[in-house]
PDB file of C-alpha atoms and ligand atoms in Angstrom:
ATOM      1  CA  UNK T   1       0.181   0.257   0.246  1.00 97.00           C
ATOM      2  CA  UNK T   2       1.699   3.974  -0.674  1.00 98.00           C
ATOM      3  CA  UNK T   3      -0.135   6.511   0.996  1.00 98.00           C
ATOM      4  CA  UNK T   4       0.896  10.159  -0.537  1.00 99.00           C
ATOM      5  CA  UNK T   5       0.252  13.333   1.845  1.00 99.00           C
ATOM      6  CA  UNK T   6      -0.151  15.856   0.579  1.00 98.00           C
ATOM      7  CA  UNK T   7       1.297  19.411   2.962  1.00 98.00           C
ATOM      8  CA  UNK T   8       3.121  21.872   3.372  1.00 98.00           C
ATOM      9  CA  UNK T   9       4.712  20.979   5.911  1.00 98.00           C
ATOM     10  CA  UNK T  10       5.949  17.456   4.922  1.00 98.00           C
ATOM     11  CA  UNK T  11       8.951  17.235   6.859  1.00 98.00           C
ATOM     12  CA  UNK T  12       6.452  17.474  10.454  1.00 98.00           C
ATOM     13  CA  UNK T  13       4.767  13.999   8.147  1.00 98.00           C
ATOM     14  CA  UNK T  14       8.221  12.426   7.317  1.00 98.00           C
ATOM     15  CA  UNK T  15       9.718  12.548  10.751  1.00 98.00           C
ATOM     16  CA  UNK T  16       6.891  11.690  13.195  1.00 98.00           C
ATOM     17  CA  UNK T  17       6.549   8.198  10.733  1.00 98.00           C
ATOM     18  CA  UNK T  18       9.989   7.368  11.485  1.00 98.00           C
ATOM     19  CA  UNK T  19       9.543   5.837  15.256  1.00 98.00           C
ATOM     20  CA  UNK T  20       7.965   2.064  17.109  1.00 96.00           C
ATOM     21  CA  UNK T  21       5.502   0.175  15.074  1.00 95.00           C
ATOM     22  CA  UNK T  22       5.374   2.564  11.798  1.00 96.00           C
ATOM     23  CA  UNK T  23       8.745   3.548  10.845  1.00 97.00           C
ATOM     24  CA  UNK T  24       9.713  -0.456  11.134  1.00 96.00           C
ATOM     25  CA  UNK T  25       6.374  -0.738   8.255  1.00 96.00           C
ATOM     26  CA  UNK T  26       8.063   1.877   6.320  1.00 97.00           C
ATOM     27  CA  UNK T  27      11.893  -0.029   6.206  1.00 97.00           C
ATOM     28  CA  UNK T  28      10.309  -3.510   6.455  1.00 97.00           C
ATOM     29  CA  UNK T  29       9.039  -2.242   3.050  1.00 96.00           C
ATOM     30  CA  UNK T  30       5.134  -3.252   4.433  1.00 96.00           C
ATOM     31  CA  UNK T  31       4.012   0.499   3.083  1.00 97.00           C
ATOM     32  CA  UNK T  32       5.416   3.498   1.791  1.00 98.00           C
ATOM     33  CA  UNK T  33       4.524   6.850   2.639  1.00 98.00           C
ATOM     34  CA  UNK T  34       5.613   9.417   0.444  1.00 98.00           C
ATOM     35  CA  UNK T  35       5.297  13.675   0.388  1.00 98.00           C
ATOM     36  CA  UNK T  36       3.848  15.947  -1.810  1.00 98.00           C
ATOM     37  CA  UNK T  37       4.639  19.567  -0.734  1.00 98.00           C
ATOM     38  CA  UNK T  38       1.629  21.746  -2.335  1.00 98.00           C
ATOM     39  CA  UNK T  39       3.937  25.496  -2.178  1.00 98.00           C
ATOM     40  CA  UNK T  40       6.580  23.166  -4.551  1.00 98.00           C
ATOM     41  CA  UNK T  41       3.255  23.937  -7.575  1.00 98.00           C
ATOM     42  CA  UNK T  42       2.987  27.899  -7.168  1.00 98.00           C
ATOM     43  CA  UNK T  43       3.536  29.993 -10.441  1.00 95.00           C
ATOM     44  CA  UNK T  44       3.837  33.199  -8.713  1.00 97.00           C
ATOM     45  CA  UNK T  45       6.784  34.826  -7.146  1.00 98.00           C
ATOM     46  CA  UNK T  46       5.469  33.894  -3.373  1.00 98.00           C
ATOM     47  CA  UNK T  47       4.493  31.188  -4.197  1.00 98.00           C
ATOM     48  CA  UNK T  48       1.477  31.958  -2.549  1.00 98.00           C
ATOM     49  CA  UNK T  49      -0.193  28.967  -1.425  1.00 98.00           C
ATOM     50  CA  UNK T  50      -3.025  31.203   0.139  1.00 98.00           C
ATOM     51  CA  UNK T  51      -6.028  34.087  -0.381  1.00 98.00           C
ATOM     52  CA  UNK T  52      -7.765  35.982   1.021  1.00 98.00           C
ATOM     53  CA  UNK T  53     -11.758  34.568   1.231  1.00 98.00           C
ATOM     54  CA  UNK T  54     -14.141  35.977  -1.732  1.00 98.00           C
ATOM     55  CA  UNK T  55     -16.848  37.009   1.116  1.00 98.00           C
ATOM     56  CA  UNK T  56     -14.754  38.545   3.751  1.00 98.00           C
ATOM     57  CA  UNK T  57     -13.608  37.490   7.471  1.00 97.00           C
ATOM     58  CA  UNK T  58     -11.368  36.288   9.158  1.00 97.00           C
ATOM     59  CA  UNK T  59      -8.497  33.616   7.685  1.00 97.00           C
ATOM     60  CA  UNK T  60      -6.929  32.730   4.487  1.00 98.00           C
ATOM     61  CA  UNK T  61      -8.295  29.475   2.439  1.00 98.00           C
ATOM     62  CA  UNK T  62      -6.569  26.921   0.598  1.00 98.00           C
ATOM     63  CA  UNK T  63      -5.947  27.869  -3.096  1.00 98.00           C
ATOM     64  CA  UNK T  64      -6.766  25.166  -5.727  1.00 98.00           C
ATOM     65  CA  UNK T  65      -3.906  25.660  -8.817  1.00 98.00           C
ATOM     66  CA  UNK T  66      -1.250  24.828  -5.949  1.00 98.00           C
ATOM     67  CA  UNK T  67      -3.555  21.665  -4.880  1.00 98.00           C
ATOM     68  CA  UNK T  68      -4.278  20.916  -8.093  1.00 98.00           C
ATOM     69  CA  UNK T  69      -1.150  19.956  -9.982  1.00 98.00           C
ATOM     70  CA  UNK T  70       0.005  18.270  -6.088  1.00 98.00           C
ATOM     71  CA  UNK T  71      -2.197  15.678  -6.739  1.00 98.00           C
ATOM     72  CA  UNK T  72      -2.210  15.729 -10.020  1.00 98.00           C
ATOM     73  CA  UNK T  73       2.068  14.568  -8.812  1.00 98.00           C
ATOM     74  CA  UNK T  74       1.097  12.522  -6.866  1.00 98.00           C
ATOM     75  CA  UNK T  75      -1.190  10.398  -9.431  1.00 98.00           C
ATOM     76  CA  UNK T  76       1.285  10.513 -11.661  1.00 98.00           C
ATOM     77  CA  UNK T  77       2.176   6.597 -11.897  1.00 96.00           C
ATOM     78  CA  UNK T  78      -1.135   5.592  -9.861  1.00 97.00           C
ATOM     79  CA  UNK T  79      -4.313   6.443  -9.164  1.00 98.00           C
ATOM     80  CA  UNK T  80      -5.683   7.272  -5.788  1.00 98.00           C
ATOM     81  CA  UNK T  81      -8.273   7.076  -3.425  1.00 98.00           C
ATOM     82  CA  UNK T  82      -8.367  11.008  -2.149  1.00 99.00           C
ATOM     83  CA  UNK T  83      -9.095  12.020   1.204  1.00 99.00           C
ATOM     84  CA  UNK T  84      -9.161  15.125   2.660  1.00 98.00           C
ATOM     85  CA  UNK T  85      -8.862  15.528   6.650  1.00 98.00           C
ATOM     86  CA  UNK T  86     -11.326  17.522   8.048  1.00 98.00           C
ATOM     87  CA  UNK T  87     -13.430  19.132  10.288  1.00 98.00           C
ATOM     88  CA  UNK T  88     -16.592  18.510   8.717  1.00 98.00           C
ATOM     89  CA  UNK T  89     -16.161  14.545   7.671  1.00 98.00           C
ATOM     90  CA  UNK T  90     -17.447  11.813   8.786  1.00 98.00           C
ATOM     91  CA  UNK T  91     -15.533  10.651  11.936  1.00 98.00           C
ATOM     92  CA  UNK T  92     -12.901   8.164  11.596  1.00 98.00           C
ATOM     93  CA  UNK T  93     -13.038   4.595  13.451  1.00 97.00           C
ATOM     94  CA  UNK T  94     -11.933   1.419  13.227  1.00 96.00           C
ATOM     95  CA  UNK T  95     -14.246   0.206  10.249  1.00 95.00           C
ATOM     96  CA  UNK T  96     -13.380   2.954   7.841  1.00 98.00           C
ATOM     97  CA  UNK T  97      -9.851   2.316   8.908  1.00 98.00           C
ATOM     98  CA  UNK T  98     -10.122  -1.369   8.122  1.00 97.00           C
ATOM     99  CA  UNK T  99     -12.279   0.296   4.831  1.00 98.00           C
ATOM    100  CA  UNK T 100      -9.222   2.212   4.014  1.00 98.00           C
ATOM    101  CA  UNK T 101      -6.415  -0.754   4.470  1.00 97.00           C
ATOM    102  CA  UNK T 102      -7.778  -2.708   1.578  1.00 97.00           C
ATOM    103  CA  UNK T 103      -7.022   0.725  -0.743  1.00 98.00           C
ATOM    104  CA  UNK T 104      -3.106   0.497  -2.807  1.00 98.00           C
ATOM    105  CA  UNK T 105      -2.939   3.620  -3.083  1.00 98.00           C
ATOM    106  CA  UNK T 106      -4.639   6.340  -0.159  1.00 98.00           C
ATOM    107  CA  UNK T 107      -4.081   9.830  -1.161  1.00 99.00           C
ATOM    108  CA  UNK T 108      -3.878  12.207   2.183  1.00 99.00           C
ATOM    109  CA  UNK T 109      -5.280  15.114   1.864  1.00 99.00           C
ATOM    110  CA  UNK T 110      -4.015  18.083   3.817  1.00 98.00           C
ATOM    111  CA  UNK T 111      -4.952  21.708   4.608  1.00 97.00           C
ATOM    112  CA  UNK T 112      -3.494  24.732   7.184  1.00 95.00           C
ATOM    113  CA  UNK T 113      -6.044  28.342   7.888  1.00 95.00           C
ATOM    114  CA  UNK T 114      -9.253  27.645   7.284  1.00 96.00           C
ATOM    115  CA  UNK T 115      -9.447  25.190   4.918  1.00 97.00           C
ATOM    116  CA  UNK T 116      -9.044  24.146   1.444  1.00 98.00           C
ATOM    117  CA  UNK T 117     -11.348  25.724  -1.414  1.00 98.00           C
ATOM    118  CA  UNK T 118     -14.396  24.321  -1.984  1.00 98.00           C
ATOM    119  CA  UNK T 119     -13.913  23.339  -5.788  1.00 98.00           C
ATOM    120  CA  UNK T 120     -11.128  21.528  -5.225  1.00 98.00           C
ATOM    121  CA  UNK T 121     -13.947  19.546  -2.719  1.00 98.00           C
ATOM    122  CA  UNK T 122     -16.106  19.109  -4.881  1.00 98.00           C
ATOM    123  CA  UNK T 123     -13.154  18.134  -7.838  1.00 99.00           C
ATOM    124  CA  UNK T 124     -11.266  15.723  -6.538  1.00 98.00           C
ATOM    125  CA  UNK T 125     -12.757  14.275  -2.840  1.00 98.00           C
ATOM    126  CA  UNK T 126     -13.805  11.400  -2.071  1.00 98.00           C
ATOM    127  CA  UNK T 127     -14.329  11.503   0.940  1.00 98.00           C
ATOM    128  CA  UNK T 128     -13.345  13.973   4.081  1.00 98.00           C
ATOM    129  CA  UNK T 129     -12.623  12.406   7.380  1.00 98.00           C
ATOM    130  CA  UNK T 130     -12.004  14.046  10.951  1.00 98.00           C
ATOM    131  CA  UNK T 131     -10.578  13.079  14.653  1.00 98.00           C
ATOM    132  CA  UNK T 132     -12.839  14.119  16.837  1.00 98.00           C
ATOM    133  CA  UNK T 133     -14.989  16.977  17.310  1.00 98.00           C
ATOM    134  CA  UNK T 134     -11.899  19.529  18.887  1.00 98.00           C
ATOM    135  CA  UNK T 135      -9.944  21.986  17.496  1.00 98.00           C
ATOM    136  CA  UNK T 136      -6.568  21.556  15.364  1.00 98.00           C
ATOM    137  CA  UNK T 137      -5.027  23.613  13.908  1.00 98.00           C
ATOM    138  CA  UNK T 138      -3.941  21.491  11.127  1.00 98.00           C
ATOM    139  CA  UNK T 139      -5.413  18.221   9.076  1.00 98.00           C
ATOM    140  CA  UNK T 140      -1.755  16.792   9.795  1.00 98.00           C
ATOM    141  CA  UNK T 141      -1.429  15.034  12.808  1.00 98.00           C
ATOM    142  CA  UNK T 142      -4.889  14.386  12.000  1.00 98.00           C
ATOM    143  CA  UNK T 143      -3.328  12.500   8.416  1.00 98.00           C
ATOM    144  CA  UNK T 144      -0.692  11.204  11.626  1.00 98.00           C
ATOM    145  CA  UNK T 145      -3.474   8.936  13.041  1.00 98.00           C
ATOM    146  CA  UNK T 146      -5.078   7.933   9.538  1.00 98.00           C
ATOM    147  CA  UNK T 147      -1.414   7.173   8.420  1.00 98.00           C
ATOM    148  CA  UNK T 148      -0.396   4.646  12.667  1.00 98.00           C
ATOM    149  CA  UNK T 149      -4.113   2.947  12.491  1.00 97.00           C
ATOM    150  CA  UNK T 150      -3.877   1.204   8.996  1.00 97.00           C
ATOM    151  CA  UNK T 151      -0.082   0.902   9.579  1.00 96.00           C
ATOM    152  CA  UNK T 152      -1.209  -1.244  12.026  1.00 96.00           C
ATOM    153  CA  UNK T 153      -3.266  -3.248  10.168  1.00 95.00           C
ATOM    154  CA  UNK T 154      -1.131  -3.730   7.145  1.00 89.00           C
ATOM    155  CA  UNK T 155      -0.214  -7.813   7.430  1.00 84.00           C
ATOM    156  CA  UNK T 156       2.405  -8.495   9.064  1.00 87.00           C
ATOM    157  CA  UNK T 157       3.264  -5.566  10.929  1.00 87.00           C
ATOM    158  CA  UNK T 158       2.740  -6.719  14.278  1.00 87.00           C
ATOM    159  CA  UNK T 159       4.503  -9.694  15.699  1.00 79.00           C
ATOM    160  CA  UNK T 160       2.665 -13.118  14.462  1.00 61.00           C
ATOM    161  CA  UNK T 161       1.742 -13.395  18.905  1.00 50.00           C
ATOM    162  CA  UNK T 162      -1.092 -11.105  18.697  1.00 61.00           C
ATOM    163  CA  UNK T 163      -2.623 -10.033  16.073  1.00 63.00           C
ATOM    164  CA  UNK T 164      -4.705  -6.931  15.536  1.00 62.00           C
ATOM    165  CA  UNK T 165      -7.930  -8.372  15.082  1.00 60.00           C
ATOM    166  CA  UNK T 166      -8.218  -9.303  19.317  1.00 60.00           C
ATOM    167  CA  UNK T 167      -7.478  -4.863  19.134  1.00 61.00           C
ATOM    168  CA  UNK T 168     -10.552  -3.429  21.688  1.00 59.00           C
ATOM    169  CA  UNK T 169     -12.410  -1.674  18.507  1.00 70.00           C
ATOM    170  CA  UNK T 170     -11.964  -4.998  17.064  1.00 65.00           C
ATOM    171  CA  UNK T 171     -14.522  -6.453  18.931  1.00 87.00           C
ATOM    172  CA  UNK T 172     -16.504  -3.192  20.560  1.00 94.00           C
ATOM    173  CA  UNK T 173     -15.171  -3.102  23.720  1.00 97.00           C
ATOM    174  CA  UNK T 174     -12.541  -1.627  25.851  1.00 98.00           C
ATOM    175  CA  UNK T 175      -9.789  -3.735  26.848  1.00 98.00           C
ATOM    176  CA  UNK T 176      -9.300  -5.145  30.266  1.00 98.00           C
ATOM    177  CA  UNK T 177      -6.304  -4.752  32.193  1.00 98.00           C
ATOM    178  CA  UNK T 178      -2.723  -5.294  32.036  1.00 98.00           C
ATOM    179  CA  UNK T 179      -0.440  -6.687  34.486  1.00 98.00           C
ATOM    180  CA  UNK T 180       2.981  -7.226  35.125  1.00 98.00           C
ATOM    181  CA  UNK T 181       6.053  -7.068  37.853  1.00 98.00           C
ATOM    182  CA  UNK T 182       6.199  -6.992  40.120  1.00 98.00           C
ATOM    183  CA  UNK T 183       3.294  -9.274  42.069  1.00 98.00           C
ATOM    184  CA  UNK T 184       2.707  -6.967  44.405  1.00 98.00           C
ATOM    185  CA  UNK T 185       3.317  -2.331  44.109  1.00 98.00           C
ATOM    186  CA  UNK T 186       2.584  -0.155  47.605  1.00 98.00           C
ATOM    187  CA  UNK T 187       0.873  -2.851  49.193  1.00 98.00           C
ATOM    188  CA  UNK T 188      -2.006  -3.670  46.199  1.00 98.00           C
ATOM    189  CA  UNK T 189      -1.569  -7.686  44.891  1.00 98.00           C
ATOM    190  CA  UNK T 190      -2.139  -8.719  40.891  1.00 98.00           C
ATOM    191  CA  UNK T 191      -5.249  -9.510  40.990  1.00 98.00           C
ATOM    192  CA  UNK T 192      -5.047 -13.669  42.206  1.00 98.00           C
ATOM    193  CA  UNK T 193      -6.638 -14.644  38.707  1.00 98.00           C
ATOM    194  CA  UNK T 194      -3.785 -14.234  36.836  1.00 98.00           C
ATOM    195  CA  UNK T 195      -1.111 -15.532  38.698  1.00 98.00           C
ATOM    196  CA  UNK T 196      -2.898 -18.797  38.893  1.00 98.00           C
ATOM    197  CA  UNK T 197      -2.975 -20.122  35.809  1.00 98.00           C
ATOM    198  CA  UNK T 198      -5.686 -21.364  35.021  1.00 98.00           C
ATOM    199  CA  UNK T 199      -5.951 -20.332  31.014  1.00 98.00           C
ATOM    200  CA  UNK T 200      -9.705 -21.007  30.687  1.00 98.00           C
ATOM    201  CA  UNK T 201     -10.273 -18.438  34.152  1.00 98.00           C
ATOM    202  CA  UNK T 202      -7.601 -16.008  33.246  1.00 98.00           C
ATOM    203  CA  UNK T 203     -10.207 -15.524  29.569  1.00 98.00           C
ATOM    204  CA  UNK T 204     -12.847 -15.143  31.148  1.00 98.00           C
ATOM    205  CA  UNK T 205     -12.161 -12.263  34.460  1.00 98.00           C
ATOM    206  CA  UNK T 206     -10.350 -10.829  30.966  1.00 98.00           C
ATOM    207  CA  UNK T 207     -13.677 -10.753  28.947  1.00 98.00           C
ATOM    208  CA  UNK T 208     -15.548 -10.047  32.538  1.00 98.00           C
ATOM    209  CA  UNK T 209     -13.251  -6.401  32.909  1.00 98.00           C
ATOM    210  CA  UNK T 210     -13.082  -5.632  29.469  1.00 98.00           C
ATOM    211  CA  UNK T 211     -17.569  -5.977  29.373  1.00 98.00           C
ATOM    212  CA  UNK T 212     -17.437  -3.783  33.274  1.00 98.00           C
ATOM    213  CA  UNK T 213     -15.233  -1.671  31.667  1.00 98.00           C
ATOM    214  CA  UNK T 214     -17.583  -1.026  29.159  1.00 98.00           C
ATOM    215  CA  UNK T 215     -20.492  -0.440  30.433  1.00 98.00           C
ATOM    216  CA  UNK T 216     -19.346   2.103  33.157  1.00 98.00           C
ATOM    217  CA  UNK T 217     -16.956   4.065  30.467  1.00 98.00           C
ATOM    218  CA  UNK T 218     -18.396   3.272  27.773  1.00 98.00           C
ATOM    219  CA  UNK T 219     -22.086   3.485  27.867  1.00 98.00           C
ATOM    220  CA  UNK T 220     -22.497   4.418  24.732  1.00 97.00           C
ATOM    221  CA  UNK T 221     -19.716   1.496  23.108  1.00 97.00           C
ATOM    222  CA  UNK T 222     -21.499  -1.425  24.610  1.00 97.00           C
ATOM    223  CA  UNK T 223     -25.113  -1.124  22.866  1.00 96.00           C
ATOM    224  CA  UNK T 224     -22.827  -1.444  19.693  1.00 95.00           C
ATOM    225  CA  UNK T 225     -21.268  -3.779  20.638  1.00 95.00           C
ATOM    226  CA  UNK T 226     -22.720  -8.111  19.675  1.00 94.00           C
ATOM    227  CA  UNK T 227     -22.789  -9.525  22.655  1.00 96.00           C
ATOM    228  CA  UNK T 228     -23.412 -13.382  23.401  1.00 97.00           C
ATOM    229  CA  UNK T 229     -25.696 -14.904  26.042  1.00 98.00           C
ATOM    230  CA  UNK T 230     -22.438 -15.546  28.062  1.00 98.00           C
ATOM    231  CA  UNK T 231     -21.366 -12.162  27.609  1.00 98.00           C
ATOM    232  CA  UNK T 232     -24.018 -11.169  28.908  1.00 98.00           C
ATOM    233  CA  UNK T 233     -23.990 -13.258  31.955  1.00 98.00           C
ATOM    234  CA  UNK T 234     -20.105 -12.212  32.808  1.00 98.00           C
ATOM    235  CA  UNK T 235     -21.333  -8.950  32.324  1.00 98.00           C
ATOM    236  CA  UNK T 236     -24.032  -9.210  34.717  1.00 98.00           C
ATOM    237  CA  UNK T 237     -21.744 -11.348  37.274  1.00 98.00           C
ATOM    238  CA  UNK T 238     -19.741  -8.299  37.544  1.00 98.00           C
ATOM    239  CA  UNK T 239     -21.930  -5.867  37.544  1.00 98.00           C
ATOM    240  CA  UNK T 240     -23.146  -7.792  40.907  1.00 98.00           C
ATOM    241  CA  UNK T 241     -19.811  -7.789  41.984  1.00 97.00           C
ATOM    242  CA  UNK T 242     -18.551  -3.888  41.222  1.00 97.00           C
ATOM    243  CA  UNK T 243     -21.014  -2.968  43.656  1.00 97.00           C
ATOM    244  CA  UNK T 244     -20.400  -5.543  46.075  1.00 97.00           C
ATOM    245  CA  UNK T 245     -17.204  -3.781  46.172  1.00 95.00           C
ATOM    246  CA  UNK T 246     -19.174  -0.570  47.078  1.00 93.00           C
ATOM    247  CA  UNK T 247     -17.927   0.675  44.556  1.00 86.00           C
ATOM    248  CA  UNK T 248     -20.986   2.272  43.624  1.00 83.00           C
TER     249      UNK T 248
HETATM  250  C1  9D3 G   1     -10.768  28.255  14.203  1.00 89.58           C
HETATM  251  C2  9D3 G   1     -10.619  27.458  12.952  1.00 89.58           C
HETATM  252  N1  9D3 G   1     -12.399  26.937  12.190  1.00 89.58           N
HETATM  253  C3  9D3 G   1     -13.053  28.725  11.828  1.00 89.58           C
HETATM  254  C4  9D3 G   1     -14.283  28.549  13.216  1.00 89.58           C
HETATM  255  C5  9D3 G   1     -12.143  26.250  11.237  1.00 89.58           C
HETATM  256  C6  9D3 G   1     -11.319  25.367  12.059  1.00 89.58           C
HETATM  257  C7  9D3 G   1     -10.186  25.325  10.060  1.00 89.58           C
HETATM  258  C8  9D3 G   1      -9.394  24.634  10.330  1.00 89.58           C
HETATM  259  C9  9D3 G   1     -10.527  24.855  11.998  1.00 89.58           C
HETATM  260  C10 9D3 G   1      -9.648  23.454  12.229  1.00 89.58           C
HETATM  261  C11 9D3 G   1      -9.479  23.587  12.213  1.00 89.58           C
HETATM  262  C12 9D3 G   1      -7.460  22.730  11.450  1.00 89.58           C
HETATM  263  N2  9D3 G   1      -7.741  21.577  11.478  1.00 89.58           N
HETATM  264  C13 9D3 G   1      -7.856  20.002  11.019  1.00 89.58           C
HETATM  265  O1  9D3 G   1      -7.204  20.631   9.886  1.00 89.58           O
HETATM  266  C14 9D3 G   1      -8.103  19.153  10.505  1.00 89.58           C
HETATM  267  C15 9D3 G   1      -9.465  18.781  12.473  1.00 89.58           C
HETATM  268  C16 9D3 G   1      -9.358  19.722  13.291  1.00 89.58           C
HETATM  269  O2  9D3 G   1      -9.062  20.347  13.892  1.00 89.58           O
HETATM  270  N3  9D3 G   1      -9.844  18.845  14.554  1.00 89.58           N
HETATM  271  C17 9D3 G   1     -10.132  16.685  14.677  1.00 89.58           C
HETATM  272  N4  9D3 G   1     -10.275  16.732  13.079  1.00 89.58           N
HETATM  273  C18 9D3 G   1      -9.568  17.401  11.753  1.00 89.58           C
HETATM  274  S1  9D3 G   1      -8.888  16.778  10.797  1.00 89.58           S
HETATM  275  C19 9D3 G   1      -8.464  17.705   9.894  1.00 89.58           C
END
């Protein structure tokens, strides 16, 4: 899979992408990342990529021509799905990530200033995505969020010990709590079941904790999750234990 990012700050994308799981995926050729700067496609002496909004008002708008030429360069040797990162987009979710991970070429367009000329969106953009309802200063960090999420879904990026399938959110639930040594820290012991060696009991405990946490912290997720009869029984039992422990 190739990802081409159109950005006025290509070094920001390239720098962040060097680290961790994503960096290793790029090193191993499991993912190809290219950046294109629309400023390199301007034709005036000031290399201006933005201009004042028709109708007046504060802020500047990204001009359509440098973006169009940058996009032409991005598609020169392979067509691609064009995604604009914008606060006006559909919310990025794990299922949207999974769908995008199947593409052969994604072209991510990052806006700065107030946004891009709407005619660019109408003419060239296939999909508009937001990463959440808060105000950032541009599309670069959202693009990196998207790229990071995509990289972990590519075959071979994660070790086979842990598949992307068993991730939190692929089954619509939050993750269970995790512990490592020491077995006691400041008088707090790790839940005994995790030390028991009883793998069926451990699996049940983890599932019940995932269900309980999702019920308590993110009831919105629980509403959409498809729970088995056994899940429902586990959750009912966990809620009862939680109430008896006086947590509420
Ligand atoms: C404060 C400026 N706002 C006008 C009232 C509009 C605005 C324009 C440009 C708000 C944010 C941005 C820059 N943001 C993005 O390009 C962006 C974004 C975001 O801010 N939040 C969540 N997801 C995304 S994806 C792209």
